[in-house]
Coordinates of C-alpha atoms in Angstrom, one line a residue:
Chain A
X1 CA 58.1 143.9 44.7
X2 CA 55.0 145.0 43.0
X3 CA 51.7 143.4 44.0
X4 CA 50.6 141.4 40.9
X5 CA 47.3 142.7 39.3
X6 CA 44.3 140.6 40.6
X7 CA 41.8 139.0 37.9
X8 CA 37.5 138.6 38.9
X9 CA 35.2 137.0 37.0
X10 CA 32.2 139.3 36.1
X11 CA 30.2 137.6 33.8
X12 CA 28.9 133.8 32.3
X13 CA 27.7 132.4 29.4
X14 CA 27.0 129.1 28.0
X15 CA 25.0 127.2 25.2
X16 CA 25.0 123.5 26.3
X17 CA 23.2 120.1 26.4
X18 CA 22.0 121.3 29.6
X19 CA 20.4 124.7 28.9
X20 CA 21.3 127.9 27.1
X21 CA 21.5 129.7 30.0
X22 CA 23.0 130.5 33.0
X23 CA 20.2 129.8 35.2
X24 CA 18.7 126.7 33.4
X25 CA 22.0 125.4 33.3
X26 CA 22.5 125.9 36.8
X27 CA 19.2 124.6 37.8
X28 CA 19.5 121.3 36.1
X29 CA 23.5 120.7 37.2
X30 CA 22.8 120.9 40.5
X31 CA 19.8 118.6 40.3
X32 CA 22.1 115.8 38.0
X33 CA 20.2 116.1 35.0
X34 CA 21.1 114.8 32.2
X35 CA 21.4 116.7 28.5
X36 CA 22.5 113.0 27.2
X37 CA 20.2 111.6 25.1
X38 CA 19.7 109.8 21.5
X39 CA 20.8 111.9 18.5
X40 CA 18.4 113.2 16.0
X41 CA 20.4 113.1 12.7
X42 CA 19.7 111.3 9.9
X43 CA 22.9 109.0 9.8
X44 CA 22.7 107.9 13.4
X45 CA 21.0 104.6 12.1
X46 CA 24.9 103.7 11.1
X47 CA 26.4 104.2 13.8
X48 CA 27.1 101.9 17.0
X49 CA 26.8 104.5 19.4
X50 CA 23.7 106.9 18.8
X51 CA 23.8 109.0 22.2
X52 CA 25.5 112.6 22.8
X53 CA 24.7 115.7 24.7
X54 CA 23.6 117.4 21.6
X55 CA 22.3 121.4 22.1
X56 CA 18.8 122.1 21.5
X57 CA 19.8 125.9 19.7
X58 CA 18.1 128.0 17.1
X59 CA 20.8 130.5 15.8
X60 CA 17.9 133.3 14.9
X61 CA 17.1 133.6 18.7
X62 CA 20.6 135.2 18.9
X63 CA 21.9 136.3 15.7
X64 CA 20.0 138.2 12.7
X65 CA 19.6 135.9 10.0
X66 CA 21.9 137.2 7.5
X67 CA 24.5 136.8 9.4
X68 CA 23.9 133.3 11.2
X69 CA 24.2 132.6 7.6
X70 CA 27.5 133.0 7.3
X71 CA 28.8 130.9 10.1
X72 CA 29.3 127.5 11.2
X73 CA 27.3 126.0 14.6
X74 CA 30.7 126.5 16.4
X75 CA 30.7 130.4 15.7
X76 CA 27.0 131.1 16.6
X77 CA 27.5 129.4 19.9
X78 CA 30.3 131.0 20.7
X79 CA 28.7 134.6 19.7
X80 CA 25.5 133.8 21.9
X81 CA 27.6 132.8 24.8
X82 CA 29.5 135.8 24.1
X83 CA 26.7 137.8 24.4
X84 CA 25.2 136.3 27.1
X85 CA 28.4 137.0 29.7
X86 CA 28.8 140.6 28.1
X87 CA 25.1 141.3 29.3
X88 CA 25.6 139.3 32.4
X89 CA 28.6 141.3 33.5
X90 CA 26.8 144.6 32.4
X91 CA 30.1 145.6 30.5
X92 CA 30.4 148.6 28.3
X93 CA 33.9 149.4 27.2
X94 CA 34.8 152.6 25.5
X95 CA 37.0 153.4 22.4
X96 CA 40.2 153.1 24.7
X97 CA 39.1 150.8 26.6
X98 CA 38.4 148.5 24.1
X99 CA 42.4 148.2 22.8
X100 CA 42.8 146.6 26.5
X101 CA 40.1 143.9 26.1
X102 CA 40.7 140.8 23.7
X103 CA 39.7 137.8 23.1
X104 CA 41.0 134.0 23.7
X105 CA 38.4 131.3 22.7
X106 CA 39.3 127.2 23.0
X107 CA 38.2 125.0 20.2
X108 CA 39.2 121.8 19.1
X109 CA 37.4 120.8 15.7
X110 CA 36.8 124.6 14.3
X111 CA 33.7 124.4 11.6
X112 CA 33.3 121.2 11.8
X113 CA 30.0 120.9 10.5
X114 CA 30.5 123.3 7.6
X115 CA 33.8 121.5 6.5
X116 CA 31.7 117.6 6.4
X117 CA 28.4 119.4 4.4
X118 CA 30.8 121.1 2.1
X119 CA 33.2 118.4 1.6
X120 CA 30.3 115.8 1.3
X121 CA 28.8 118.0 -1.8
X122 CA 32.2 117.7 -3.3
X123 CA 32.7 114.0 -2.8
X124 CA 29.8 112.5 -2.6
X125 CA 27.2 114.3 -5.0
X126 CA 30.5 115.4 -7.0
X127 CA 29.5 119.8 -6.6
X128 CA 31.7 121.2 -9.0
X129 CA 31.7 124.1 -6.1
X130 CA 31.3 124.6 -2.3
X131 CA 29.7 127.5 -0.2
X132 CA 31.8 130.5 -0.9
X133 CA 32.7 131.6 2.8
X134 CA 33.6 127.6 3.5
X135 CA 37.0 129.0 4.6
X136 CA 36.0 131.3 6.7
X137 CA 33.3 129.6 8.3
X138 CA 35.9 126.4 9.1
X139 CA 39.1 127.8 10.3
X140 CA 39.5 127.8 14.1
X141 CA 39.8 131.2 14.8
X142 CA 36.3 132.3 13.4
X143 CA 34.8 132.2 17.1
X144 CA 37.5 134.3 18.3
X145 CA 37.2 136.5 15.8
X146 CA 33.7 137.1 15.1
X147 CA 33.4 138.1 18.8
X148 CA 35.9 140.7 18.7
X149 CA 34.3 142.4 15.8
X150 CA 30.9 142.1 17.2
X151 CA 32.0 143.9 20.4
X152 CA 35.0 145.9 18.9
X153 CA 37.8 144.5 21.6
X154 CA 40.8 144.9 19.8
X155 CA 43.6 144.0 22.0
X156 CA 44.9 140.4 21.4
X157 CA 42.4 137.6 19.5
X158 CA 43.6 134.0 20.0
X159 CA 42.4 131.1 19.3
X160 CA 43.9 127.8 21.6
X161 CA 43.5 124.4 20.5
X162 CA 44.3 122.2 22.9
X163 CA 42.0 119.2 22.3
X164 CA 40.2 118.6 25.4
X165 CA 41.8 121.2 27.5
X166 CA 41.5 124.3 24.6
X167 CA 38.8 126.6 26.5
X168 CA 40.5 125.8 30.4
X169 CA 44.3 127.0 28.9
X170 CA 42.3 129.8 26.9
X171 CA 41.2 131.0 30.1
X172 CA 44.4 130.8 32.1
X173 CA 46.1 132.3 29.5
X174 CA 43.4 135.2 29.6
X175 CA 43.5 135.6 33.0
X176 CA 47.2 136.0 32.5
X177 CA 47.0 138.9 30.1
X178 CA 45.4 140.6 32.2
X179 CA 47.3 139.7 35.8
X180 CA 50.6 140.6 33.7
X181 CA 49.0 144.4 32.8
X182 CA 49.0 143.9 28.8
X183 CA 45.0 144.2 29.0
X184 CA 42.2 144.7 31.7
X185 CA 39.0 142.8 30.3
X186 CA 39.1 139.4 28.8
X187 CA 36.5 137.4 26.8
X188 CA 37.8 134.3 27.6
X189 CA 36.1 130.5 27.0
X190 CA 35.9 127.9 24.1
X191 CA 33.0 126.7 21.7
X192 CA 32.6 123.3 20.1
X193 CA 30.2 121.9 17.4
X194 CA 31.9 118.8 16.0
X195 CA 28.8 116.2 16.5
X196 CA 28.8 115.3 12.8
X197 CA 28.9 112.1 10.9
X198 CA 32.3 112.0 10.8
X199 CA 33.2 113.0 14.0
X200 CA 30.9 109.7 15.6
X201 CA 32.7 107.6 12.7
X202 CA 36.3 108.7 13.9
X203 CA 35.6 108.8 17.9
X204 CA 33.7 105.2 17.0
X205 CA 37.2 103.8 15.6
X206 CA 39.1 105.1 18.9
X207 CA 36.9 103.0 21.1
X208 CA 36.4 105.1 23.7
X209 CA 33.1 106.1 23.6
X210 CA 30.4 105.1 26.1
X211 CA 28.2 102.4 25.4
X212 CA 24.3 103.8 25.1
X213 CA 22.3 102.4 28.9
X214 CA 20.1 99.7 28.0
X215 CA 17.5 101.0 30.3
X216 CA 18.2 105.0 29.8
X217 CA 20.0 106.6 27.2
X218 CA 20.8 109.7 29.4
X219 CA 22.9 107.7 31.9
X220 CA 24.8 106.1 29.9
X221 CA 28.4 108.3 30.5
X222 CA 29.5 106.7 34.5
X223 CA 32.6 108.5 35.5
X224 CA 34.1 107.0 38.6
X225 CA 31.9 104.1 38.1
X226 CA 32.9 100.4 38.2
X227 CA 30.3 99.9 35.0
X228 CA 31.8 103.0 33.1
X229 CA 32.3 102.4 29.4
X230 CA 33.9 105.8 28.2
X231 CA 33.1 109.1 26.8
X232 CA 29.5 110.3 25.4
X233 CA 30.5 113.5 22.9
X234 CA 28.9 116.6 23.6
X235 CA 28.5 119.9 22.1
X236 CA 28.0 123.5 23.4
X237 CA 30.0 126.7 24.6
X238 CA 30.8 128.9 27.4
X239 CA 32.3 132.3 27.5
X240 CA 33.6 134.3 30.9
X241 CA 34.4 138.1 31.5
X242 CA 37.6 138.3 33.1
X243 CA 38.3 141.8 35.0
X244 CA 40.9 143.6 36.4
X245 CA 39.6 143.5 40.1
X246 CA 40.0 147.1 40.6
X247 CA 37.9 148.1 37.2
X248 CA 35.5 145.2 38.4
X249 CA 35.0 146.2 41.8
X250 CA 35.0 150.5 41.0
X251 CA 32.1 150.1 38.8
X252 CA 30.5 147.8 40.9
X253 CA 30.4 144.7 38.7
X254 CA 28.6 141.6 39.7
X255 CA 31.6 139.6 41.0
X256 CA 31.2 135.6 40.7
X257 CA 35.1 134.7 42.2
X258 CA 38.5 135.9 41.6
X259 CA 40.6 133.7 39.3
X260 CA 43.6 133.0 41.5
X261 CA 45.3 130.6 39.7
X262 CA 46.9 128.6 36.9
X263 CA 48.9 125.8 35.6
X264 CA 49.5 124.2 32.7
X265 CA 51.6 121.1 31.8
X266 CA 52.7 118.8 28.9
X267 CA 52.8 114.7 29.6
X268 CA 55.5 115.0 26.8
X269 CA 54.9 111.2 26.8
X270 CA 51.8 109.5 24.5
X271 CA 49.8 111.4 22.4
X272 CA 46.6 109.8 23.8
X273 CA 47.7 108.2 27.1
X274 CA 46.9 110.1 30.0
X275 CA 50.0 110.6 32.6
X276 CA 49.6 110.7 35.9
X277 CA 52.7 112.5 36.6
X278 CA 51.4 115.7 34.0
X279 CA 48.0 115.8 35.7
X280 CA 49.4 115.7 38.9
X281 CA 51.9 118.9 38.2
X282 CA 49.3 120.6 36.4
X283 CA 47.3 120.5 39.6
X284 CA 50.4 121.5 41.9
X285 CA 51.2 124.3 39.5
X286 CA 47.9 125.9 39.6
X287 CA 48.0 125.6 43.3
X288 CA 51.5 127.4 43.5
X289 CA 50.2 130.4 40.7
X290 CA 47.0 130.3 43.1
X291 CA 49.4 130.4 46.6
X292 CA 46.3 128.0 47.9
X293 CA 47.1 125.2 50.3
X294 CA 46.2 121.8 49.2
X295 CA 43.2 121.4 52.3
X296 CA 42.0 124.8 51.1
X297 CA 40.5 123.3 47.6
X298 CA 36.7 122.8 48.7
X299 CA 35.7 121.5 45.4
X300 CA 37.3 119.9 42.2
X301 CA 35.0 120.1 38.9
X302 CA 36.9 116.6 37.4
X303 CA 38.2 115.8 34.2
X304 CA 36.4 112.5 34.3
X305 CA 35.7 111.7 31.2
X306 CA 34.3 108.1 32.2
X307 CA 36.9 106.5 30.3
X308 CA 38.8 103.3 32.1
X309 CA 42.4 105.4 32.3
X310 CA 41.2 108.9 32.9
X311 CA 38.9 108.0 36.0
X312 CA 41.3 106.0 37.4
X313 CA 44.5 108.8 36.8
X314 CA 43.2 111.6 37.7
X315 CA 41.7 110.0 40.9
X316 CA 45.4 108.3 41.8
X317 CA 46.9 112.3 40.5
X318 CA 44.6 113.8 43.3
X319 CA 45.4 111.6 46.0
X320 CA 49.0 112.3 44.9
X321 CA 48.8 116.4 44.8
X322 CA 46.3 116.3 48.1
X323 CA 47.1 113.7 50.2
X324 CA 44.9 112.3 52.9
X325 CA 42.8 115.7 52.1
X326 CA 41.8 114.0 49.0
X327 CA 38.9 111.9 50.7
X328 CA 37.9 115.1 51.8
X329 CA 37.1 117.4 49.1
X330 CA 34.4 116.6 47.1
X331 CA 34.9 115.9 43.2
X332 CA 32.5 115.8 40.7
X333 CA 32.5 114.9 36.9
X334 CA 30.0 117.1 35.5
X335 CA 30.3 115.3 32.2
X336 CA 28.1 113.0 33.0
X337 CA 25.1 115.3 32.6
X338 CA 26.7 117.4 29.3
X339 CA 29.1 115.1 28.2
X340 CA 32.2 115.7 26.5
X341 CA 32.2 118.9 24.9
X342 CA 36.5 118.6 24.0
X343 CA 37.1 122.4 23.2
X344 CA 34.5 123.4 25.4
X345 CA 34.6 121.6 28.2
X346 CA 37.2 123.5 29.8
X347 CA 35.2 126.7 30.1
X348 CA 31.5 124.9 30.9
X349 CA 32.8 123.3 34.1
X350 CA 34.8 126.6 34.9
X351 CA 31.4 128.0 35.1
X352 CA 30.0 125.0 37.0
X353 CA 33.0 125.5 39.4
X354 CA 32.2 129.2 39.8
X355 CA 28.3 128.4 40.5
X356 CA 29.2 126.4 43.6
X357 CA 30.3 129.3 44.8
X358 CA 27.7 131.5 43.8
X359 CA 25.2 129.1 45.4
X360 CA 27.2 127.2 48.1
X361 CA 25.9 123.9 46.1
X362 CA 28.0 120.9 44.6
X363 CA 26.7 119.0 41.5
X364 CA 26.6 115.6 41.5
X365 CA 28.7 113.1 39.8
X366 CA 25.4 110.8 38.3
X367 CA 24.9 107.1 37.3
X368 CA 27.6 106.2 39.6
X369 CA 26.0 103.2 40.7
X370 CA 28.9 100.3 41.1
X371 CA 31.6 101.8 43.5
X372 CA 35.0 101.5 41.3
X373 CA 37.5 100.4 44.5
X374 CA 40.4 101.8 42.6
X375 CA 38.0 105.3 42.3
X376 CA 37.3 105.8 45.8
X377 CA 37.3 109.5 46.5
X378 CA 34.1 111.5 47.1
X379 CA 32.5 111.9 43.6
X380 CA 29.0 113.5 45.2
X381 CA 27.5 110.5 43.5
X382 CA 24.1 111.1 41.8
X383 CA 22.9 113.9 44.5
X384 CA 24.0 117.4 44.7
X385 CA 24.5 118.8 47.4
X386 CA 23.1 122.2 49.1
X387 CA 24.2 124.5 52.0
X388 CA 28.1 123.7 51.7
X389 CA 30.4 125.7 52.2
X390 CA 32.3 126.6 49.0
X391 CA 35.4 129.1 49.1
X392 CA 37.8 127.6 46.4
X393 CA 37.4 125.6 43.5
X394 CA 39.6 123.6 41.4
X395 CA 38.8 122.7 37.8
X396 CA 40.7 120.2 36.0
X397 CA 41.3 119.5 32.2
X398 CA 43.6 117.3 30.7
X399 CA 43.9 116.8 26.6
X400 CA 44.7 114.1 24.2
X401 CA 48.2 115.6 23.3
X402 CA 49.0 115.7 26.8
X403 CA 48.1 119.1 27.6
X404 CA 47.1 119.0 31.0
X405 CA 45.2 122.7 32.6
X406 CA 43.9 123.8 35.6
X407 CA 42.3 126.7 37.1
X408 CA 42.1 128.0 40.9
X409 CA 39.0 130.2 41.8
X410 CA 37.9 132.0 45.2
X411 CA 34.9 133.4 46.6
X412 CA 35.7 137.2 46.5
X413 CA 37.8 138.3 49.2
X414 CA 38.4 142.1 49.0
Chain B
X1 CA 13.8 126.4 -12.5
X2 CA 13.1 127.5 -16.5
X3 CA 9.7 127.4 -16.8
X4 CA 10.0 131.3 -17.0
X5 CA 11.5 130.8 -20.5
X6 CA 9.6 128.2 -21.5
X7 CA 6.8 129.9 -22.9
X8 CA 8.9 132.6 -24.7
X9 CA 9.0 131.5 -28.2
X10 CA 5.1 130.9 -28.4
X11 CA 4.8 134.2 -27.2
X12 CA 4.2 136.6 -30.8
X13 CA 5.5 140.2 -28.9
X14 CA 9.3 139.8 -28.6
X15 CA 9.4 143.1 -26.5
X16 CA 6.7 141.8 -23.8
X17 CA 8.7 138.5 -23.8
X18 CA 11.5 140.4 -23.2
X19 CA 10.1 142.8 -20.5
X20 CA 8.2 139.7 -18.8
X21 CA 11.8 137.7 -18.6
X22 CA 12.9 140.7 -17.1
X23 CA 10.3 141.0 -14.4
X24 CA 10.4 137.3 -13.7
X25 CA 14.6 138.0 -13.1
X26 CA 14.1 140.7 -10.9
X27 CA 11.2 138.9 -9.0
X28 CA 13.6 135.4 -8.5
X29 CA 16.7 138.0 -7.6
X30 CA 14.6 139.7 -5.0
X31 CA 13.1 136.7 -3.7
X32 CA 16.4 135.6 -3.2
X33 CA 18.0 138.6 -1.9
X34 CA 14.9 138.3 1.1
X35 CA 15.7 134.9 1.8
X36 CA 19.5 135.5 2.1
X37 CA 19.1 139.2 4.2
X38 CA 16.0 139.7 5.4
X39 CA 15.3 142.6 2.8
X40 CA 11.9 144.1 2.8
X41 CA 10.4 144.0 -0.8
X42 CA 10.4 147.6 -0.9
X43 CA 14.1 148.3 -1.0
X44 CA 15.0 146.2 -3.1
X45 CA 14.5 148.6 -6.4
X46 CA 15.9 148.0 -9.5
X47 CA 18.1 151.4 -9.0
X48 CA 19.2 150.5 -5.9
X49 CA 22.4 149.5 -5.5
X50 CA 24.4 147.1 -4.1
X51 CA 26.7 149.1 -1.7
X52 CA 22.9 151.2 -0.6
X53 CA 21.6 148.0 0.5
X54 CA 24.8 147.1 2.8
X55 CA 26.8 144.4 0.6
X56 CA 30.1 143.9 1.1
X57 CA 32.5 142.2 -0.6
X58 CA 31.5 138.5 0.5
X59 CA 28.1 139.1 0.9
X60 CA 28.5 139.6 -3.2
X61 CA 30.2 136.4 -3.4
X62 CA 27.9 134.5 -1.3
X63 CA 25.1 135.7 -3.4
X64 CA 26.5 134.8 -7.1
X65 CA 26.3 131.3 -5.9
X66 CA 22.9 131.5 -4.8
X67 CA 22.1 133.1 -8.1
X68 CA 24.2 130.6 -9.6
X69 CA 22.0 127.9 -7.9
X70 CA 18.7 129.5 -8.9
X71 CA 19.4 129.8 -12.6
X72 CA 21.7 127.0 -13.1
X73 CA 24.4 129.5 -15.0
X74 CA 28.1 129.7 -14.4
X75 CA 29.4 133.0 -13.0
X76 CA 32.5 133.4 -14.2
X77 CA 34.9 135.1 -11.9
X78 CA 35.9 138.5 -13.0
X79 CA 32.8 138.6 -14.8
X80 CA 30.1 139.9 -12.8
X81 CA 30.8 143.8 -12.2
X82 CA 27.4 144.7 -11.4
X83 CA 26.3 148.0 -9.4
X84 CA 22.7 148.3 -9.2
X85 CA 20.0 145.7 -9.0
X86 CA 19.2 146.0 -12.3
X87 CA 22.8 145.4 -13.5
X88 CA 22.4 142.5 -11.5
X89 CA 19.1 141.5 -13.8
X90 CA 20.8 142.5 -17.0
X91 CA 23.8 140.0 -15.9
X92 CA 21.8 137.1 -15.1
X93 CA 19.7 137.1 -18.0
X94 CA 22.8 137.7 -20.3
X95 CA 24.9 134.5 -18.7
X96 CA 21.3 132.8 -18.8
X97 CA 21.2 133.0 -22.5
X98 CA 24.8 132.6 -23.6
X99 CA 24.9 129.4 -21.2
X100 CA 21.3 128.4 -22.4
X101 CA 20.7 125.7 -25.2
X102 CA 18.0 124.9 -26.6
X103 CA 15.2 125.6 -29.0
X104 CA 13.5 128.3 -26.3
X105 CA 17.0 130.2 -25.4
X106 CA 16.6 133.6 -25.4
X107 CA 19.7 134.0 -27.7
X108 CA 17.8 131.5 -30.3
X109 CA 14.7 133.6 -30.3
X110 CA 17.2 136.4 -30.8
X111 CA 18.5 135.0 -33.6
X112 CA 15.3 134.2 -35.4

């Protein structure tokens, strides 16, 4: 049987709540600090909850103005994460090289912001016309696209919207493309810039999102807490290079892990109620595609959303899928400190999963200040921790919809 | 957003009205061709045309609505075949005074 094509992971990008870089972000994970704070925007007076993990960006530090004018907030992350992991993995393709490297971005909401300002000139100040690229600034695939014609990859372009999990089944599926021989380099990750009026309005109505901290604003999303109150939106992107080892390894590319493994799964159940049973099989299935041993996992970036039913699923799925090795392995919700980011989520805690291997560290789980005794695994609460050993990650996403996605990753072993 | 006609009929020279319209079309056009694509002043000569300075097909689209914004016309579509910068100036002012009323329309003054 022929050895299936191995997949590393060469570069990392990210804009996020918690720096819009690799290193900032890094630096302030693995310290628990928190991008959460009260939003700046004009409507935030009518609304209940005022608190997000908004991203401090200005699109001219990355793009030239002309053409930051012609896209939404979601595209010009995604472009200057992009760019970021392209330069990070020092990646120069050429002309035939560049039909076997494509594109897979996650995103949940598209142009968000440009389709509320445009629609609200139409309905509220009754425009008898709206911003002339509206449609091409709002459909989904405009981040995918606009990256491969900035860097000329022409092999496949998608675009996977999968709610919550969109950017961790973008990557899978990359990583995929590229095990299976169809391509050799991947830009692969998901972008989300949905913090708008109406998002806050809709998101209110669910009522799931967190209630703001009395004392502190930033702490108000708890996951795995006996206190937690539910989500806190977030915003950002994050983009990866996936490699064929071989190319990675001949040209000697900075190497953070090799992406082992994959597994996706549908609840096929309740369109917002998580399952315990489709997390847990997502989870088994990457391990399988990853051929990694349940007591191997040395650290699982969580879901936790710091909603009542996730925390308490996806803790009772891990004790299912690991057994007693579950109060072993440490599990953290980084979305504590950059919230929910929905389409890309999946692809900022990849990278958080890949830096604990890079720098044998675990970030925290923070504000998890009451003990939840139904959430009783170890959530690295509210201090990081440095000079562990960290071979293999796990990072878990599971979607309203009931797409449920996971990722394998190991330190390089050659 | 008018004031650049408003003077017009008290002016007795109907060709230096005409010429200062002009100027004040082309100065408002480049203005806004700067603030859309970074353009430095200098390129941006009446002669010079569109597909010189790097438009393409949407970039033209995106800018008739500016232009439609800055002087309150209506572009209607098919209607704006324009190569050159100065085209672009002969357009506007010609949409400006057909969709113009008033006592200090170009096309009044025109007609008087």
């Amino acid at each position: 049987m022929q050895m299936k094509r191995r997949v590393a992971v060469t570069g990392l990008g990210i804009i996020s709540p918690c720096g819009n870089n690799i290193s900032d972000f890094s630096a302030n994970i693995m310290t628990g600090k928190s991008g959460v704070r009260r939003i700046s925007s004009e409507y935030s007076n009518l609304l209940s909850v005022k608190i997000a993990g908004e991203v401090n960006f200005n699109p001219l530090d990355y793009l030239p103005k002309r053409q930051a004018s012609t896209l939404d907030r979601v595209n010009q992350f995604a472009l200057a994460a992009a760019s970021q992991a392209r330069k990070d993995a020092e990646l120069s393709l050429g002309t035939k090289e560049k039909e076997r490297a494509g594109v897979y971005i996650g995103s949940g909401m598209g142009g968000a912001n440009t389709i509320e300002s445009e629609y609200d000139q139409l309905f509220r100040h009754n425009a008898y016309r709206i911003k002339p690229l509206t449609v091409l600034m709002v459909m989904n695939n405009a981040s995918a696209s606009h990256i491969s014609i900035e860097y000329g990859l022409s092999g496949p372009c998608l675009t996977v919207s999968t709610a919550c999990a969109s950017s961790t089944n973008a990557i899978g599926e990359a990583f995929r493309q590229i095990r299976d021989g169809y391509v050799d380099v991947m830009l692969a990750g998901g972008t989300e810039a949905f913090l708008t009026y109406g998002s806050f309005r809709s998101w209110e109505s669910l009522r799931v999102l967190a209630a703001e901290d009395p004392d502190d604003p930033s702490r108000s999303c708890k996951p795995f807490s006996k206190n937690r109150t539910g989500l806190v939106l977030g915003e950002g992107a994050a983009v990866v290079v996936l490699e064929e080892i071989g190319r990675a390894t001949r040209r000697g590319a900075p190497i953070y892990a090799e992406l082992l493994g994959y597994g996706s799964t549908s609840d096929a159940d309740h369109i917002a109620r998580p399952s315990l049973e489709g997390q847990a099989r997502s989870m088994s299935e990457a391990l399988k595609d990853a051929g990694v041993m349940p007591k191997n996992i040395d650290y699982i970036n969580a879901h936790g959303t710091a909603t009542q039913w996730n925390d308490l699923l996806e803790t009772q799925a891990i004790k299912k899928v690991f057994g007693e090795h579950a109060y072993k392995v440490p599990v953290s919700s980084t979305k504590s400190m950059h919230g929910h980011t929905m389409g890309a989520a999946g692809a900022i805690e990849f990278v958080v999963s890949l830096l604990t291997i890079k720098h044998q560290a675990l970030p925290p789980t923070i504000n998890l200040d009451q003990p939840d005794p139904e959430c009783d695994l170890d959530y690295v609460p509210n201090v990081g921790r440095k000079g562990v050993k960290v071979n293999t990650v796990m990072s878990n996403s599971f979607a309203f919809g009931g797409t449920n996605a996971v990722l394998i990753a190991r330190k390089l072993e050659i | 957003m008018l004031e650049a006609y408003s003077y017009a009929p008290n002016n007795g020279d109907p060709l230096v009205c005409e010429e200062e319209v002009n100027m004040s079309t082309l100065e408002r056009l480049r203005t806004l061709f700067i603030d859309k694509f970074d353009f430095n002043v200098h390129e941006l000569k009446p002669t010079a045309t569109l597909e010189y300075l790097g438009l393409d097909s949407l970039d033209k689209i995106e800018f008739m609505f500016d232009i439609e914004s800055e002087f309150h016309i209506t572009i209607p579509d098919q209607e704006f075949k324009v190569v050159t910068i100065q085209d672009m100036v002969d357009a506007v002012d010609r949409f400006v005074s057909e969709q113009r009323i008033g006592p200090s329309s170009p096309a009044m003054i025109s007609n008087n």
